[in-house]
mmCIF file with all atom_site columns, C-alpha atoms in Angstrom:
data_model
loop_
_atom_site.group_PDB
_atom_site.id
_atom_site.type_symbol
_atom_site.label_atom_id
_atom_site.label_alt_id
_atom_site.label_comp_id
_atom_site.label_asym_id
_atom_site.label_entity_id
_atom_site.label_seq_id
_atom_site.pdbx_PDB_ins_code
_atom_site.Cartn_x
_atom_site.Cartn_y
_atom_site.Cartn_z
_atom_site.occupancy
_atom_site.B_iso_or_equiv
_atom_site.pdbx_formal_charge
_atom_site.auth_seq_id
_atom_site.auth_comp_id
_atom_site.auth_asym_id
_atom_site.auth_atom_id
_atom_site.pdbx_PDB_model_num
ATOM 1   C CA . UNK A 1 1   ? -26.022 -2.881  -58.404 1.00 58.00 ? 1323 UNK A CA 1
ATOM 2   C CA . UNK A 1 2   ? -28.721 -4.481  -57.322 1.00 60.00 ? 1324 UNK A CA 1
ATOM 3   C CA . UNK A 1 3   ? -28.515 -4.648  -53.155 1.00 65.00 ? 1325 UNK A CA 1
ATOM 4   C CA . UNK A 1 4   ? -31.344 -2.367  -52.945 1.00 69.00 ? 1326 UNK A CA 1
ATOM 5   C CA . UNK A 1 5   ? -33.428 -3.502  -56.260 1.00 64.00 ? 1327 UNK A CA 1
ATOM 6   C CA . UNK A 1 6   ? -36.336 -5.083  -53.963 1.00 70.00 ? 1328 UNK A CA 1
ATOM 7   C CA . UNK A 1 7   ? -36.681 -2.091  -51.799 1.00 74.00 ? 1329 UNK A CA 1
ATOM 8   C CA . UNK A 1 8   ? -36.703 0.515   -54.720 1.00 79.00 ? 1330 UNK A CA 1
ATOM 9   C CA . UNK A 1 9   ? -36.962 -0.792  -57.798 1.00 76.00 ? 1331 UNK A CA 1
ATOM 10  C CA . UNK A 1 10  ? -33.900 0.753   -59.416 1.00 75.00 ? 1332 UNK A CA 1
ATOM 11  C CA . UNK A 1 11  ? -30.158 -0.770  -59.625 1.00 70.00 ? 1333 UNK A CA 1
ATOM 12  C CA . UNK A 1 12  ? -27.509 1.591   -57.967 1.00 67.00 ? 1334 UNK A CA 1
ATOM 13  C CA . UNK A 1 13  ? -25.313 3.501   -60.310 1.00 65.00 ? 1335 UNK A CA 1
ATOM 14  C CA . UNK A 1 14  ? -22.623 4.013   -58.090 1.00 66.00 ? 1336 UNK A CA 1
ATOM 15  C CA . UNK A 1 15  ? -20.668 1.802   -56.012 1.00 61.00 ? 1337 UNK A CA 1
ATOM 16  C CA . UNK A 1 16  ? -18.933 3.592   -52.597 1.00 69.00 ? 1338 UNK A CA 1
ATOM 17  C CA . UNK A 1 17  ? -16.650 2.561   -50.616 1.00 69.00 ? 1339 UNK A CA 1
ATOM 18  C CA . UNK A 1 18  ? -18.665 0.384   -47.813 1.00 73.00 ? 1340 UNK A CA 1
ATOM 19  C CA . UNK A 1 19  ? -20.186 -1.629  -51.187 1.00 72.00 ? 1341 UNK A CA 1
ATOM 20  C CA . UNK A 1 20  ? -16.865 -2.459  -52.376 1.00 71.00 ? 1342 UNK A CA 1
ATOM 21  C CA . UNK A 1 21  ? -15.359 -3.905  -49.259 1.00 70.00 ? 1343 UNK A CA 1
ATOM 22  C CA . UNK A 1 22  ? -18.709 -5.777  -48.494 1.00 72.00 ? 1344 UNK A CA 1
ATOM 23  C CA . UNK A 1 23  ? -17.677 -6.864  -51.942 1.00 68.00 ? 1345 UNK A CA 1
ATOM 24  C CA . UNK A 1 24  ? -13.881 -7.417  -51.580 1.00 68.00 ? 1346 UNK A CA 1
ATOM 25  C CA . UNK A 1 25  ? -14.684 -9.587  -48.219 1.00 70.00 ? 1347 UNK A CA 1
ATOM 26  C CA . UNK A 1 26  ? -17.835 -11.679 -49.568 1.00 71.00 ? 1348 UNK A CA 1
ATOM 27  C CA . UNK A 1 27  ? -16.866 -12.340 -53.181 1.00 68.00 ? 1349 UNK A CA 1
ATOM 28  C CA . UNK A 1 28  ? -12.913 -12.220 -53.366 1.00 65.00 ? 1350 UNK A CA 1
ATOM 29  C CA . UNK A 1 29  ? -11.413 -14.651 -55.608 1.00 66.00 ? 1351 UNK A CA 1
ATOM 30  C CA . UNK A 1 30  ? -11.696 -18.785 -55.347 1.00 65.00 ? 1352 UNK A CA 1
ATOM 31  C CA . UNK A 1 31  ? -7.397  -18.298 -55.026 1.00 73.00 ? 1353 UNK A CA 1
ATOM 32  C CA . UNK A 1 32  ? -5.926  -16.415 -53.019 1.00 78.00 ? 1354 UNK A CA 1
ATOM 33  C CA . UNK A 1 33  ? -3.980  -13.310 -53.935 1.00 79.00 ? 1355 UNK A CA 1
ATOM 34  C CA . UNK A 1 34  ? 0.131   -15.112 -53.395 1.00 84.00 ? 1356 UNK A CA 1
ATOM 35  C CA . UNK A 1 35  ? 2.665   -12.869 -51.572 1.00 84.00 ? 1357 UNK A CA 1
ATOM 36  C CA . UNK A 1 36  ? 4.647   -13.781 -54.503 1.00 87.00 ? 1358 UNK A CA 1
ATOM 37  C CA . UNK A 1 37  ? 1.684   -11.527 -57.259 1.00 87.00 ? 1359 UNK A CA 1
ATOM 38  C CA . UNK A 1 38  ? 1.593   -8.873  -54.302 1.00 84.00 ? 1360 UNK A CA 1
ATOM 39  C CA . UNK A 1 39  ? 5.670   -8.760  -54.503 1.00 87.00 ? 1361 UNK A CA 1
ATOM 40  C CA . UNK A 1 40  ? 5.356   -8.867  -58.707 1.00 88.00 ? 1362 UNK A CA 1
ATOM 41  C CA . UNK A 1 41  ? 2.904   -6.076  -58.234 1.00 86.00 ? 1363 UNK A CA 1
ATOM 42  C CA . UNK A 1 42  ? 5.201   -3.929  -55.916 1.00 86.00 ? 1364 UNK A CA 1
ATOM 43  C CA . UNK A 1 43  ? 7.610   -4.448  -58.348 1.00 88.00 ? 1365 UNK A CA 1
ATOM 44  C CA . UNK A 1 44  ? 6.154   -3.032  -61.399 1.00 88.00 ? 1366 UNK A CA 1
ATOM 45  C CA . UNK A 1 45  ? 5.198   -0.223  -59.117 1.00 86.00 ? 1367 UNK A CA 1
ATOM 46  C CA . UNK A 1 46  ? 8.823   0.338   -57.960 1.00 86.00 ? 1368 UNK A CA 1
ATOM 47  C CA . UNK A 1 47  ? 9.256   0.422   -61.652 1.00 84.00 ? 1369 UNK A CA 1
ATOM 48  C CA . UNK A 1 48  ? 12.263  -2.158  -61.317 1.00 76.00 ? 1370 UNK A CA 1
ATOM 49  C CA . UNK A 1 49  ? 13.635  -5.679  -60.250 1.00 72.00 ? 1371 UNK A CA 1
ATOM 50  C CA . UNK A 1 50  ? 14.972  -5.298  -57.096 1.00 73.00 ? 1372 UNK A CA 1
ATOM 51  C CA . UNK A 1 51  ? 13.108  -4.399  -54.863 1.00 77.00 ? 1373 UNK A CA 1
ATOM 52  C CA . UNK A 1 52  ? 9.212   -4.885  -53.253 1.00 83.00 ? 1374 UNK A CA 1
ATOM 53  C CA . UNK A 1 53  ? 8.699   -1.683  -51.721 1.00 87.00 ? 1375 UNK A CA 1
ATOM 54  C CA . UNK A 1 54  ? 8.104   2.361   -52.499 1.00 90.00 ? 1376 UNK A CA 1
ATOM 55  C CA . UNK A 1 55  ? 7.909   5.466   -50.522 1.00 91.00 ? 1377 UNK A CA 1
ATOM 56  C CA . UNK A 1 56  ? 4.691   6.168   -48.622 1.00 91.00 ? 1378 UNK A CA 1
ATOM 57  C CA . UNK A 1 57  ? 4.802   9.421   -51.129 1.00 92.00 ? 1379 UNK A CA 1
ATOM 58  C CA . UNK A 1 58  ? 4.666   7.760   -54.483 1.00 91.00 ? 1380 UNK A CA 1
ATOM 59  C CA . UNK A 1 59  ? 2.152   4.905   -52.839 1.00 89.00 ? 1381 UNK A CA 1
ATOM 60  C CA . UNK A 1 60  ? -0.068  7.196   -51.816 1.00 89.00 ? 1382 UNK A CA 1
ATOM 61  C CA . UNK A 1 61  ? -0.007  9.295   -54.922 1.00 89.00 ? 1383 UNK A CA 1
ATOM 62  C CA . UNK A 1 62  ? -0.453  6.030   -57.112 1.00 88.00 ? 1384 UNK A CA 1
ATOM 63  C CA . UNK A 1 63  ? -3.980  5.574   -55.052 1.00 84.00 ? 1385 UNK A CA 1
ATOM 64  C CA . UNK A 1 64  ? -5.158  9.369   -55.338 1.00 84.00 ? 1386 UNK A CA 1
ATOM 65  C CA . UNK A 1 65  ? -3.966  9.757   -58.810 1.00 86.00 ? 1387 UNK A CA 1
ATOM 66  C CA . UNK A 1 66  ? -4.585  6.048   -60.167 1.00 84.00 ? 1388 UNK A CA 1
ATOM 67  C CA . UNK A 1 67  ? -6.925  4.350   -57.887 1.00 78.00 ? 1389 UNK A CA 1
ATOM 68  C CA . UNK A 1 68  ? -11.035 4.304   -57.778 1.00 78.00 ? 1390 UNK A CA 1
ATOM 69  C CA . UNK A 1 69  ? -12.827 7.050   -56.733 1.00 78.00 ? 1391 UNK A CA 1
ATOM 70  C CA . UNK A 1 70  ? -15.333 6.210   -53.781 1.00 77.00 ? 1392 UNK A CA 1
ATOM 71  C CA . UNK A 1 71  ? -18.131 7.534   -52.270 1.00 75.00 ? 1393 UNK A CA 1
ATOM 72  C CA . UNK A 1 72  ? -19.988 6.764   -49.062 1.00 72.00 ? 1394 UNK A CA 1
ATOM 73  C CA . UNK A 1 73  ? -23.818 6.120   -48.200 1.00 74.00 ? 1395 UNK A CA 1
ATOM 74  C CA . UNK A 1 74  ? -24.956 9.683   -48.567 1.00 77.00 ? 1396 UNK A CA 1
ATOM 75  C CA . UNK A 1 75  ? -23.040 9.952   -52.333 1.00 76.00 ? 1397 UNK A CA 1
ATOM 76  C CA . UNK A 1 76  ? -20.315 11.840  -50.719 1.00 82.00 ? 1398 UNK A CA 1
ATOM 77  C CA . UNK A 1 77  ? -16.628 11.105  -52.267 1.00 85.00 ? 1399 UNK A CA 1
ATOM 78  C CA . UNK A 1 78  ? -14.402 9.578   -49.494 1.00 85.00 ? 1400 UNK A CA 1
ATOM 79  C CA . UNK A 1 79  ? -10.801 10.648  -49.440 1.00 86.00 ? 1401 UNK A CA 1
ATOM 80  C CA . UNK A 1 80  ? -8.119  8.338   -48.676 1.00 86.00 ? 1402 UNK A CA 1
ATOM 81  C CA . UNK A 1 81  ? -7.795  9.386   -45.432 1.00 89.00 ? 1403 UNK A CA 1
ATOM 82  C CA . UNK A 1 82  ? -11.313 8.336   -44.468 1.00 88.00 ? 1404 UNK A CA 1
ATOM 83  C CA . UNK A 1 83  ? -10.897 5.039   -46.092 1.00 85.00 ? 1405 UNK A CA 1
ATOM 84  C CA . UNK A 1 84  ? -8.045  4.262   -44.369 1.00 85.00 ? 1406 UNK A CA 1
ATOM 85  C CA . UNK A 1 85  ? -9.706  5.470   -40.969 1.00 86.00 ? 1407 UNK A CA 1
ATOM 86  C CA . UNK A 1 86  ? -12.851 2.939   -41.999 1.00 83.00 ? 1408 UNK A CA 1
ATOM 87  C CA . UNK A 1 87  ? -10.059 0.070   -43.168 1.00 81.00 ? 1409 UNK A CA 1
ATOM 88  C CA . UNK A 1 88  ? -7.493  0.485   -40.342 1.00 83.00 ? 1410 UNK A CA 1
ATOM 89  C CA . UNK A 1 89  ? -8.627  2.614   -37.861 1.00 85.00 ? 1411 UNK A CA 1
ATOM 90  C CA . UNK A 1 90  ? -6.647  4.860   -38.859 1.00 86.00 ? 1412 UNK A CA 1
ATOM 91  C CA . UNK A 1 91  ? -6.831  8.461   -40.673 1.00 87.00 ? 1413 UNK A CA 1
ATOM 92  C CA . UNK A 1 92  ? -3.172  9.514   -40.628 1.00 89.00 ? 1414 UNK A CA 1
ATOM 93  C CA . UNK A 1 93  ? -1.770  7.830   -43.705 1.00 88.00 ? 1415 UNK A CA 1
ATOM 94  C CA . UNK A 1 94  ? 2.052   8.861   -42.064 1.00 89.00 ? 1416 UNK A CA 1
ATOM 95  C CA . UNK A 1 95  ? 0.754   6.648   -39.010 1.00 88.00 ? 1417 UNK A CA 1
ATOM 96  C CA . UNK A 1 96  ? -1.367  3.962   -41.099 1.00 87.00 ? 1418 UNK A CA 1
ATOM 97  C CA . UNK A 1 97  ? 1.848   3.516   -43.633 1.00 87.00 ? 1419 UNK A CA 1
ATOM 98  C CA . UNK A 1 98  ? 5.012   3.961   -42.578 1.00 87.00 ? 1420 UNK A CA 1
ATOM 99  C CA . UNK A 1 99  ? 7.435   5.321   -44.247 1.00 91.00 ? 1421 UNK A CA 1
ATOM 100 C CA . UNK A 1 100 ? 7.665   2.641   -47.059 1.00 89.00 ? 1422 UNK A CA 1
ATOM 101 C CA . UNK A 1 101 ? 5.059   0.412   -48.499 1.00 88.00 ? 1423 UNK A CA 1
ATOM 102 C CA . UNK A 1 102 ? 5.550   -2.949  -49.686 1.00 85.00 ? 1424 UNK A CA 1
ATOM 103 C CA . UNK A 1 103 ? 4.924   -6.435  -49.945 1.00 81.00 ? 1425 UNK A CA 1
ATOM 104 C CA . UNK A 1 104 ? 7.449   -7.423  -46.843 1.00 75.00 ? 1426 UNK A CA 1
#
């Protein structure tokens, strides 16, 4: 809220996309995200016990429908596609995914 305060005198209302990764990278948690949370996460995803992956489909529509909403410098929303490009280098979420998405 605040990264351009000095400059302009006013906190940002919005947060896009490059803000939250600068975010993510520079103030993630003191612990460490386990494999064993991601695998407990994948799992209440999958909606049962037994396994620690999903379809690319149902991943995918978990972010668009259920995820955060981001925008980039110039206030424009970002679509998943672009943030995958700017994540992995990589628009094609087919290519960037796989077929299933998990915790493996």
């Amino acid at each position: 809220r605040y990264s351009s305060f000095a400059e302009t005198g006013q906190q940002k209302r919005r947060v896009n996309f490059e803000d939250t990764f600068k975010l993510f990278v520079n103030h993630r948690p003191v612990f460490a995200v386990t494999p064993e949370q991601i695998s407990l996460a994948f799992k209440a995803l999958s909606g049962h016990d037994r396994g620690t992956s999903i379809p690319r489909e149902k991943f995918v529509g978990f972010l668009k429908e259920l995820g955060e909403r981001f925008t980039n410098d110039s206030n424009h929303e970002m679509t998943l596609e672009q943030c995958m490009e700017l994540l992995v280098g990589e628009p094609n979420l087919e290519a960037a995914l796989g077929d299933v998405v998990g915790a493996d």
